[in-house]
């Protein structure tokens, strides 16, 4: 087959993505408060991370150190610039700005850290792309309010968003509100403290109802933040951040197809609300048939309408498949089946490049909004060679195959794509397992799962490959 040497659109935002809690470290520096991520222990593929109520001696909390980006960011950003990054996606740790989350006045030292870090990016022409809440929140909001089960969190979040928009609007154009907000569909496997929502489930809780309630408050907070951001600076682009795993029917049997459709509706009603500004009818019916009495006010519904997003940021790692089981109640922890047409990574994630083109078209058909791939990548074990070289051809293959599909989606299908920021452009702490050995980076960080190592940075083969991809604007993948 001849190589497709067409270029990506001019001004395409090539870059990389990370999140504050997975790389910054400095977990008690600069006045930072304790976040939910600071209470998450090391896990593995077979042993879930534990979320402890306090920091327990004898347990290892990998996010405390991260990869020490808090102190080393000038060196790391220099390496991003060497690759040719046009943008760098990271998040603002809420606890650096509001250590407890419910204060009125922000912590100046935290604000200054991000000012300095953004300036360092801008010095090289790299624009920061910012997520406000990426899988962490002030732990105080969990112990005092029960996390997002409490409506008051809307105002705390808005306060945080307002401070950030006002302070950084001249440095940051692209924002996202809640990282992978729709991964809450997976609520059954939630640990003690769950991702963005900070929910701790009690024995009497109906987990599903509580998930919907927390997600509703988050969606209202997100919509209000979008409206507020536009008021502060109309040029801001504020998006959602959705974890896109297309759910295929396992066969062409009509019931399998109908069930896959409902599974998609269950996983993507979050983006329906973000983009359309109202709840899909099937879900309102579901609340009724399940007897969920939801706190959704007319003022909330108005806010959702007024704060629809400007673009859809999304992550893409894998696809799922389902088989009809006799009813349409989709349970993400029980209903996924293996797809015989795709292979899985060492961590069991089904690798499916064609699914990315499908996803880009699916979003476009459904919402007609610009898209931004803000995560994509392969978590794999890398070997550091004797001369500090890393031959990660498996990672290059994964990214190349995905980018080939992205190119087709843009140039053949007409998808409007703003940019591409592969996940973990520098090795960092894995979110699901807390491991360091699950590496995504173009840059290797010498540190093991227990925080041992020199923390030195080394360029992998993929570093040079991606540098060339950016230099040729995707003509050479
Ligand atoms: C996404 C998250 O779910 O996937 C990231 O937004 C996360 O925070 C990434 O790191 C990869 O997952 P993991 O568990 O391999 O780090």
Short mmCIF file of C-alpha atoms and ligand atoms in Angstrom, two decimals:
data_model
loop_
_atom_site.label_atom_id
_atom_site.label_comp_id
_atom_site.label_asym_id
_atom_site.label_seq_id
_atom_site.Cartn_x
_atom_site.Cartn_y
_atom_site.Cartn_z
CA UNK A 1 0.00 0.00 0.00
CA UNK A 2 1.35 3.46 -0.84
CA UNK A 3 1.97 5.79 2.05
CA UNK A 4 -0.53 8.57 2.66
CA UNK A 5 1.72 11.65 2.66
CA UNK A 6 -1.03 14.23 2.96
CA UNK A 7 -0.52 16.83 5.67
CA UNK A 8 -2.75 17.67 8.61
CA UNK A 9 -4.53 21.05 8.52
CA UNK A 10 -2.47 24.18 9.07
CA UNK A 11 -2.31 25.29 12.72
CA UNK A 12 -3.15 21.77 13.89
CA UNK A 13 -2.36 21.60 17.61
CA UNK A 14 0.21 18.83 18.04
CA UNK A 15 1.18 18.30 21.65
CA UNK A 16 1.05 15.99 24.63
CA UNK A 17 -1.12 15.51 27.72
CA UNK A 18 -0.66 14.94 31.45
CA UNK A 19 -2.55 15.71 34.66
CA UNK A 20 -1.33 17.58 37.74
CA UNK A 21 -1.67 14.79 40.30
CA UNK A 22 0.08 12.23 38.09
CA UNK A 23 3.29 14.17 37.59
CA UNK A 24 3.68 17.26 39.78
CA UNK A 25 4.60 15.74 43.14
CA UNK A 26 5.33 18.51 45.68
CA UNK A 27 2.10 17.35 47.29
CA UNK A 28 2.46 19.53 50.38
CA UNK A 29 4.47 22.36 48.89
CA UNK A 30 3.42 25.91 48.10
CA UNK A 31 0.50 25.72 50.50
CA UNK A 32 -1.18 22.86 48.63
CA UNK A 33 -3.99 21.04 50.43
CA UNK A 34 -4.59 17.32 50.51
CA UNK A 35 -6.43 15.99 47.46
CA UNK A 36 -8.26 12.73 46.91
CA UNK A 37 -5.38 11.58 44.68
CA UNK A 38 -2.97 12.02 47.61
CA UNK A 39 -4.84 9.27 49.46
CA UNK A 40 -4.59 6.69 46.72
CA UNK A 41 -2.09 3.88 47.25
CA UNK A 42 -0.05 1.93 44.72
CA UNK A 43 -1.99 -0.84 42.98
CA UNK A 44 -1.45 -3.09 39.98
CA UNK A 45 -3.43 -4.70 37.18
CA UNK A 46 -4.78 -7.33 39.59
CA UNK A 47 -4.85 -5.29 42.81
CA UNK A 48 -6.92 -2.11 42.72
CA UNK A 49 -5.51 1.01 44.36
CA UNK A 50 -6.81 1.60 47.86
CA UNK A 51 -8.18 4.99 48.88
CA UNK A 52 -7.38 5.43 52.55
CA UNK A 53 -9.13 7.89 54.88
CA UNK A 54 -5.80 9.24 56.16
CA UNK A 55 -2.22 8.81 55.01
CA UNK A 56 -1.20 5.51 56.60
CA UNK A 57 2.35 4.67 57.51
CA UNK A 58 3.79 1.72 55.65
CA UNK A 59 1.65 2.35 52.57
CA UNK A 60 3.03 3.86 49.39
CA UNK A 61 1.26 6.83 47.77
CA UNK A 62 2.89 7.37 44.37
CA UNK A 63 1.22 10.72 43.62
CA UNK A 64 3.07 12.38 46.50
CA UNK A 65 6.21 12.43 44.41
CA UNK A 66 4.78 12.10 40.90
CA UNK A 67 7.79 12.60 38.65
CA UNK A 68 8.71 15.79 40.49
CA UNK A 69 7.47 18.03 37.66
CA UNK A 70 6.76 20.65 40.33
CA UNK A 71 10.52 21.31 40.51
CA UNK A 72 11.67 20.05 37.12
CA UNK A 73 9.14 21.56 34.74
CA UNK A 74 11.63 23.89 32.94
CA UNK A 75 13.69 20.87 31.90
CA UNK A 76 10.59 18.91 30.83
CA UNK A 77 9.00 21.75 28.88
CA UNK A 78 12.30 22.28 27.09
CA UNK A 79 12.10 18.68 25.91
CA UNK A 80 8.49 19.20 24.75
CA UNK A 81 9.69 22.22 22.79
CA UNK A 82 12.44 20.12 21.24
CA UNK A 83 9.76 17.74 19.95
CA UNK A 84 8.00 20.74 18.45
CA UNK A 85 4.89 20.80 20.66
CA UNK A 86 2.36 23.48 19.77
CA UNK A 87 0.35 22.84 22.92
CA UNK A 88 0.64 21.08 26.27
CA UNK A 89 -2.41 19.74 28.08
CA UNK A 90 -2.24 19.60 31.85
CA UNK A 91 -4.60 20.31 34.74
CA UNK A 92 -4.65 22.76 37.60
CA UNK A 93 -4.61 21.03 40.98
CA UNK A 94 -7.66 22.53 42.72
CA UNK A 95 -5.84 22.06 46.06
CA UNK A 96 -3.00 24.37 45.03
CA UNK A 97 -5.49 27.19 44.49
CA UNK A 98 -8.03 26.33 47.20
CA UNK A 99 -6.35 23.90 49.63
CA UNK A 100 -9.66 22.93 51.25
CA UNK A 101 -11.95 23.83 48.38
CA UNK A 102 -14.39 25.95 50.38
CA UNK A 103 -12.24 29.01 51.11
CA UNK A 104 -13.18 32.39 49.69
CA UNK A 105 -9.62 33.57 48.97
CA UNK A 106 -7.22 31.66 46.75
CA UNK A 107 -3.69 30.65 47.64
CA UNK A 108 -1.35 33.04 45.83
CA UNK A 109 1.60 30.64 45.89
CA UNK A 110 -0.41 28.05 44.00
CA UNK A 111 -1.57 30.59 41.44
CA UNK A 112 1.99 31.72 40.93
CA UNK A 113 3.21 28.19 40.26
CA UNK A 114 0.85 27.90 37.27
CA UNK A 115 1.67 31.43 36.10
CA UNK A 116 5.35 30.52 35.99
CA UNK A 117 4.75 27.14 34.39
CA UNK A 118 2.48 28.59 31.69
CA UNK A 119 5.05 31.31 30.99
CA UNK A 120 7.68 28.63 30.52
CA UNK A 121 5.43 26.98 27.89
CA UNK A 122 4.61 30.26 26.16
CA UNK A 123 8.31 31.10 25.97
CA UNK A 124 8.58 28.27 23.39
CA UNK A 125 5.28 29.06 21.65
CA UNK A 126 3.55 26.14 23.39
CA UNK A 127 0.00 26.97 24.42
CA UNK A 128 -1.28 25.42 27.62
CA UNK A 129 -4.56 23.47 27.31
CA UNK A 130 -6.12 23.20 30.74
CA UNK A 131 -8.47 20.80 32.51
CA UNK A 132 -9.96 22.25 35.68
CA UNK A 133 -10.77 18.99 37.43
CA UNK A 134 -8.77 15.95 36.47
CA UNK A 135 -9.49 13.02 38.78
CA UNK A 136 -8.79 14.89 41.99
CA UNK A 137 -10.47 17.32 44.31
CA UNK A 138 -9.80 18.76 47.77
CA UNK A 139 -10.18 15.93 50.25
CA UNK A 140 -11.81 18.34 52.68
CA UNK A 141 -14.79 18.54 50.29
CA UNK A 142 -15.17 14.78 50.65
CA UNK A 143 -14.99 14.65 54.44
CA UNK A 144 -17.11 17.78 55.03
CA UNK A 145 -19.66 17.57 52.22
CA UNK A 146 -19.53 14.03 50.84
CA UNK A 147 -18.04 15.20 47.56
CA UNK A 148 -20.34 15.85 44.61
CA UNK A 149 -23.38 14.39 46.37
CA UNK A 150 -23.73 17.90 47.82
CA UNK A 151 -25.15 20.75 45.71
CA UNK A 152 -22.85 23.26 47.45
CA UNK A 153 -19.97 21.83 45.44
CA UNK A 154 -21.33 23.70 42.40
CA UNK A 155 -20.44 27.04 43.97
CA UNK A 156 -17.06 25.88 45.24
CA UNK A 157 -16.16 24.68 41.77
CA UNK A 158 -17.41 27.90 40.18
CA UNK A 159 -15.30 29.94 42.54
CA UNK A 160 -12.27 27.88 41.53
CA UNK A 161 -13.13 28.21 37.82
CA UNK A 162 -13.65 31.97 38.10
CA UNK A 163 -10.29 32.52 39.79
CA UNK A 164 -8.54 30.45 37.11
CA UNK A 165 -10.31 32.09 34.14
CA UNK A 166 -9.63 35.58 35.49
CA UNK A 167 -6.00 34.88 36.28
CA UNK A 168 -5.00 32.92 33.17
CA UNK A 169 -7.36 33.95 30.36
CA UNK A 170 -4.58 35.75 28.53
CA UNK A 171 -2.34 32.68 28.68
CA UNK A 172 -4.85 29.87 28.18
CA UNK A 173 -7.46 29.75 25.43
CA UNK A 174 -8.56 26.08 25.53
CA UNK A 175 -10.14 24.78 28.73
CA UNK A 176 -12.00 21.64 29.78
CA UNK A 177 -14.15 21.29 32.88
CA UNK A 178 -14.24 17.68 34.16
CA UNK A 179 -11.88 14.98 32.93
CA UNK A 180 -13.63 11.88 31.56
CA UNK A 181 -16.84 12.84 33.33
CA UNK A 182 -18.63 9.89 31.73
CA UNK A 183 -16.36 7.25 33.23
CA UNK A 184 -18.74 7.35 36.16
CA UNK A 185 -20.87 4.92 34.15
CA UNK A 186 -18.39 2.51 35.66
CA UNK A 187 -19.63 3.36 39.18
CA UNK A 188 -19.89 -0.28 40.34
CA UNK A 189 -16.11 -0.60 40.44
CA UNK A 190 -15.63 2.68 42.26
CA UNK A 191 -13.26 2.54 45.18
CA UNK A 192 -13.72 4.49 48.39
CA UNK A 193 -13.07 7.83 46.75
CA UNK A 194 -14.00 8.02 43.13
CA UNK A 195 -12.27 10.12 40.47
CA UNK A 196 -13.66 13.61 39.98
CA UNK A 197 -16.74 13.07 42.14
CA UNK A 198 -15.27 12.21 45.52
CA UNK A 199 -18.12 9.85 46.32
CA UNK A 200 -17.76 7.47 49.23
CA UNK A 201 -20.59 4.96 49.04
CA UNK A 202 -22.32 3.90 52.26
CA UNK A 203 -24.20 0.61 52.76
CA UNK A 204 -27.60 2.29 52.28
CA UNK A 205 -26.66 4.22 49.17
CA UNK A 206 -28.15 3.42 45.80
CA UNK A 207 -24.87 3.77 43.93
CA UNK A 208 -26.43 4.29 40.53
CA UNK A 209 -28.78 7.03 41.69
CA UNK A 210 -25.98 8.75 43.57
CA UNK A 211 -23.76 8.65 40.50
CA UNK A 212 -26.50 10.32 38.43
CA UNK A 213 -27.06 12.95 41.11
CA UNK A 214 -23.35 13.78 41.45
CA UNK A 215 -22.96 13.87 37.67
CA UNK A 216 -25.94 16.23 37.44
CA UNK A 217 -24.34 18.68 39.87
CA UNK A 218 -21.07 18.43 37.95
CA UNK A 219 -22.83 19.09 34.64
CA UNK A 220 -24.58 22.13 36.11
CA UNK A 221 -21.23 23.35 37.50
CA UNK A 222 -19.63 22.76 34.11
CA UNK A 223 -22.37 24.65 32.24
CA UNK A 224 -22.19 27.56 34.68
CA UNK A 225 -18.40 27.61 34.30
CA UNK A 226 -18.74 27.74 30.50
CA UNK A 227 -21.13 30.70 30.73
CA UNK A 228 -18.93 32.47 33.26
CA UNK A 229 -15.76 31.86 31.24
CA UNK A 230 -17.40 33.40 28.18
CA UNK A 231 -18.46 36.40 30.24
CA UNK A 232 -14.91 36.92 31.49
CA UNK A 233 -13.39 36.51 28.04
CA UNK A 234 -15.53 35.70 25.00
CA UNK A 235 -12.52 34.31 23.16
CA UNK A 236 -12.14 31.40 25.59
CA UNK A 237 -12.93 27.96 24.19
CA UNK A 238 -14.36 25.76 26.91
CA UNK A 239 -14.97 22.11 26.22
CA UNK A 240 -16.10 18.87 27.77
CA UNK A 241 -13.77 15.93 28.30
CA UNK A 242 -15.30 12.59 27.46
CA UNK A 243 -13.75 9.12 27.66
CA UNK A 244 -14.65 7.67 24.29
CA UNK A 245 -14.76 3.90 24.09
CA UNK A 246 -17.12 3.01 21.24
CA UNK A 247 -19.39 0.12 22.21
CA UNK A 248 -19.99 -2.25 19.32
CA UNK A 249 -22.66 -4.95 19.08
CA UNK A 250 -20.94 -8.34 19.12
CA UNK A 251 -23.07 -9.48 16.15
CA UNK A 252 -25.59 -8.15 13.64
CA UNK A 253 -28.46 -9.69 15.65
CA UNK A 254 -30.98 -6.84 16.07
CA UNK A 255 -31.11 -7.26 19.86
CA UNK A 256 -27.31 -6.94 20.08
CA UNK A 257 -27.48 -3.78 18.01
CA UNK A 258 -30.25 -2.29 20.13
CA UNK A 259 -28.36 -3.12 23.31
CA UNK A 260 -25.14 -1.57 21.97
CA UNK A 261 -27.13 1.56 21.16
CA UNK A 262 -28.48 1.75 24.71
CA UNK A 263 -24.98 1.12 26.08
CA UNK A 264 -23.74 4.07 24.00
CA UNK A 265 -26.63 6.21 25.22
CA UNK A 266 -25.78 5.26 28.82
CA UNK A 267 -22.12 6.12 28.38
CA UNK A 268 -22.62 9.30 26.34
CA UNK A 269 -25.66 11.04 27.86
CA UNK A 270 -23.03 13.17 29.61
CA UNK A 271 -21.89 14.61 26.27
CA UNK A 272 -25.56 14.96 25.21
CA UNK A 273 -26.09 17.28 28.17
CA UNK A 274 -22.77 19.10 27.67
CA UNK A 275 -23.42 19.71 23.97
CA UNK A 276 -27.21 19.83 23.59
CA UNK A 277 -27.98 21.49 26.92
CA UNK A 278 -30.77 19.11 27.90
CA UNK A 279 -31.35 15.57 29.15
CA UNK A 280 -32.21 12.83 26.66
CA UNK A 281 -35.75 11.55 27.14
CA UNK A 282 -34.76 7.88 27.53
CA UNK A 283 -32.74 8.84 30.62
CA UNK A 284 -35.57 10.81 32.22
CA UNK A 285 -37.74 7.71 31.66
CA UNK A 286 -35.01 5.59 33.23
CA UNK A 287 -34.99 7.79 36.37
CA UNK A 288 -38.74 7.31 36.59
CA UNK A 289 -38.82 3.54 36.08
CA UNK A 290 -35.99 3.10 38.59
CA UNK A 291 -37.75 5.34 41.10
CA UNK A 292 -34.81 7.76 41.27
CA UNK A 293 -35.97 11.02 42.78
CA UNK A 294 -33.46 13.43 41.36
CA UNK A 295 -32.70 16.93 42.55
CA UNK A 296 -32.92 18.66 39.16
CA UNK A 297 -34.43 22.16 39.39
CA UNK A 298 -35.82 24.39 36.62
CA UNK A 299 -32.89 26.76 37.30
CA UNK A 300 -30.49 23.86 36.69
CA UNK A 301 -32.16 23.08 33.38
CA UNK A 302 -31.86 26.73 32.34
CA UNK A 303 -28.16 26.73 33.30
CA UNK A 304 -27.54 23.60 31.22
CA UNK A 305 -29.07 25.31 28.20
CA UNK A 306 -27.04 28.46 28.66
CA UNK A 307 -23.68 26.76 29.12
CA UNK A 308 -23.23 24.36 26.24
CA UNK A 309 -19.62 23.60 25.35
CA UNK A 310 -17.56 25.05 22.50
CA UNK A 311 -15.84 21.81 21.57
CA UNK A 312 -15.55 18.19 22.64
CA UNK A 313 -12.25 17.11 24.11
CA UNK A 314 -12.01 13.36 24.37
CA UNK A 315 -9.69 10.51 25.21
CA UNK A 316 -9.45 7.40 23.10
CA UNK A 317 -7.63 4.24 24.12
CA UNK A 318 -9.86 1.29 23.28
CA UNK A 319 -13.25 0.03 22.14
CA UNK A 320 -15.77 -2.24 23.88
CA UNK A 321 -18.32 -4.81 22.67
CA UNK A 322 -21.59 -6.05 24.18
CA UNK A 323 -24.04 -8.91 23.72
CA UNK A 324 -27.74 -8.62 24.50
CA UNK A 325 -28.57 -10.24 27.84
CA UNK A 326 -32.38 -10.06 27.93
CA UNK A 327 -32.92 -6.41 28.91
CA UNK A 328 -31.52 -3.00 28.05
CA UNK A 329 -30.07 -2.08 31.46
CA UNK A 330 -26.40 -1.60 30.62
CA UNK A 331 -23.98 -2.48 33.41
CA UNK A 332 -20.44 -1.62 32.39
CA UNK A 333 -18.92 -3.94 34.96
CA UNK A 334 -20.78 -7.00 33.74
CA UNK A 335 -21.83 -6.57 30.15
CA UNK A 336 -18.60 -6.13 28.19
CA UNK A 337 -17.48 -9.06 26.04
CA UNK A 338 -14.19 -9.66 24.24
CA UNK A 339 -14.08 -8.52 20.62
CA UNK A 340 -12.40 -11.29 18.56
CA UNK A 341 -11.32 -8.76 15.91
CA UNK A 342 -9.02 -6.66 18.09
CA UNK A 343 -6.05 -7.44 20.33
CA UNK A 344 -5.61 -6.22 23.90
CA UNK A 345 -2.64 -4.45 25.55
CA UNK A 346 -0.77 -6.01 28.49
CA UNK A 347 -3.26 -4.23 30.75
CA UNK A 348 -6.22 -5.74 28.86
CA UNK A 349 -7.21 -2.58 26.93
CA UNK A 350 -8.58 -3.55 23.47
CA UNK A 351 -6.47 -1.75 20.89
CA UNK A 352 -8.57 -0.57 17.94
CA UNK A 353 -7.26 2.23 15.67
CA UNK A 354 -10.24 2.04 13.29
CA UNK A 355 -12.47 2.70 16.29
CA UNK A 356 -10.88 6.15 16.56
CA UNK A 357 -12.04 7.09 13.05
CA UNK A 358 -15.46 5.69 13.94
CA UNK A 359 -15.49 7.79 17.15
CA UNK A 360 -14.52 10.99 15.34
CA UNK A 361 -17.36 10.48 12.86
CA UNK A 362 -19.81 9.48 15.59
CA UNK A 363 -19.17 12.66 17.59
CA UNK A 364 -19.40 14.79 14.46
CA UNK A 365 -22.69 13.28 13.31
CA UNK A 366 -24.21 13.63 16.77
CA UNK A 367 -23.06 17.09 17.85
CA UNK A 368 -21.56 18.96 14.87
CA UNK A 369 -18.88 20.55 17.05
CA UNK A 370 -15.08 20.82 16.75
CA UNK A 371 -13.25 17.92 18.38
CA UNK A 372 -9.94 17.66 20.20
CA UNK A 373 -8.23 14.32 20.87
CA UNK A 374 -6.74 15.13 24.26
CA UNK A 375 -5.56 11.62 25.15
CA UNK A 376 -4.49 8.55 23.21
CA UNK A 377 -1.63 6.16 23.77
CA UNK A 378 -0.24 2.82 24.79
CA UNK A 379 0.73 1.97 28.36
CA UNK A 380 3.62 -0.48 28.11
CA UNK A 381 6.72 -1.68 29.94
CA UNK A 382 9.88 -0.12 28.50
CA UNK A 383 13.46 -1.40 28.83
CA UNK A 384 16.17 1.15 29.48
CA UNK A 385 19.25 0.05 27.50
CA UNK A 386 22.87 0.21 28.59
CA UNK A 387 23.34 3.56 26.89
CA UNK A 388 20.03 4.90 28.16
CA UNK A 389 18.27 4.16 24.87
CA UNK A 390 14.67 2.90 24.71
CA UNK A 391 13.49 1.12 21.58
CA UNK A 392 9.72 1.53 21.86
CA UNK A 393 8.67 0.52 18.36
CA UNK A 394 5.38 -0.92 19.80
CA UNK A 395 4.42 2.59 20.95
CA UNK A 396 5.32 4.12 17.57
CA UNK A 397 3.22 1.44 15.84
CA UNK A 398 0.23 2.15 18.10
CA UNK A 399 0.38 5.91 17.60
CA UNK A 400 1.06 5.66 13.87
CA UNK A 401 -1.91 3.35 13.30
CA UNK A 402 -4.18 5.70 15.23
CA UNK A 403 -2.89 8.79 13.45
CA UNK A 404 -3.46 7.13 10.07
CA UNK A 405 -7.13 6.81 11.00
CA UNK A 406 -7.24 10.38 12.30
CA UNK A 407 -5.85 11.62 9.01
CA UNK A 408 -8.58 9.80 7.09
CA UNK A 409 -11.24 11.18 9.41
CA UNK A 410 -10.06 14.74 8.82
CA UNK A 411 -9.14 14.65 5.17
CA UNK A 412 -11.61 12.10 3.78
CA UNK A 413 -14.55 12.35 6.17
CA UNK A 414 -14.34 16.08 6.91
CA UNK A 415 -14.12 15.91 10.69
CA UNK A 416 -13.19 19.22 12.35
CA UNK A 417 -10.28 18.31 14.64
CA UNK A 418 -8.41 20.97 16.61
CA UNK A 419 -5.46 18.92 17.77
CA UNK A 420 -3.92 15.77 19.13
CA UNK A 421 -2.24 15.44 22.53
CA UNK A 422 -1.15 11.85 23.20
CA UNK A 423 -1.35 10.83 26.83
CA UNK A 424 1.59 10.82 29.19
CA UNK A 425 3.99 12.50 26.78
CA UNK A 426 6.46 12.09 29.63
CA UNK A 427 6.26 8.93 31.78
CA UNK A 428 4.11 9.51 34.85
CA UNK A 429 2.03 7.75 37.50
CA UNK A 430 -0.74 5.61 35.97
CA UNK A 431 -4.18 6.73 37.12
CA UNK A 432 -5.81 3.30 37.33
CA UNK A 433 -2.98 1.39 39.03
CA UNK A 434 -0.63 4.04 40.43
CA UNK A 435 2.22 2.26 38.69
CA UNK A 436 5.22 3.87 37.05
CA UNK A 437 5.97 0.80 34.92
CA UNK A 438 2.86 1.44 32.81
CA UNK A 439 4.62 3.98 30.64
CA UNK A 440 3.17 6.13 27.85
CA UNK A 441 5.89 8.71 27.32
CA UNK A 442 8.15 9.87 24.54
CA UNK A 443 10.43 10.74 27.45
CA UNK A 444 11.52 8.01 29.85
CA UNK A 445 11.69 8.90 33.55
CA UNK A 446 14.08 6.81 35.62
CA UNK A 447 11.83 5.86 38.52
CA UNK A 448 10.24 2.57 39.57
CA UNK A 449 6.80 1.81 41.04
CA UNK A 450 8.06 2.62 44.55
CA UNK A 451 9.57 5.99 43.69
CA UNK A 452 13.15 4.69 43.51
CA UNK A 453 15.43 5.98 40.76
CA UNK A 454 17.41 9.01 39.65
CA UNK A 455 14.36 10.75 38.08
CA UNK A 456 16.60 11.48 35.10
CA UNK A 457 14.85 11.97 31.75
CA UNK A 458 15.85 10.03 28.61
CA UNK A 459 14.55 10.33 25.04
CA UNK A 460 12.91 7.20 23.65
CA UNK A 461 12.89 6.27 19.95
CA UNK A 462 9.30 7.55 19.86
CA UNK A 463 10.61 11.01 20.85
CA UNK A 464 12.40 11.34 17.49
CA UNK A 465 9.50 9.74 15.62
CA UNK A 466 6.97 12.22 17.06
CA UNK A 467 9.34 15.13 16.46
CA UNK A 468 9.34 14.21 12.77
CA UNK A 469 5.55 13.77 12.70
CA UNK A 470 5.16 17.32 13.99
CA UNK A 471 7.91 18.74 11.73
CA UNK A 472 6.19 17.27 8.65
CA UNK A 473 2.72 18.18 9.97
CA UNK A 474 1.72 14.54 9.77
CA UNK A 475 2.92 13.93 6.20
CA UNK A 476 5.32 11.34 7.59
CA UNK A 477 3.73 9.13 10.21
C1 LIG B 1 -7.44 8.43 31.28
C2 LIG B 1 -7.15 9.49 32.28
O1 LIG B 1 -8.43 7.65 31.82
O2 LIG B 1 -6.49 7.47 30.99
C3 LIG B 1 -5.69 9.65 32.64
O3 LIG B 1 -7.70 10.73 31.91
C4 LIG B 1 -5.04 8.28 32.70
O4 LIG B 1 -5.62 10.34 33.86
C5 LIG B 1 -5.13 7.65 31.32
O5 LIG B 1 -3.75 8.29 33.17
C6 LIG B 1 -4.45 6.32 31.18
O6 LIG B 1 -4.86 5.45 32.19
P1 LIG B 1 -3.80 4.75 33.13
O7 LIG B 1 -4.58 4.09 34.18
O8 LIG B 1 -3.06 3.78 32.25
O9 LIG B 1 -2.92 5.82 33.64
#
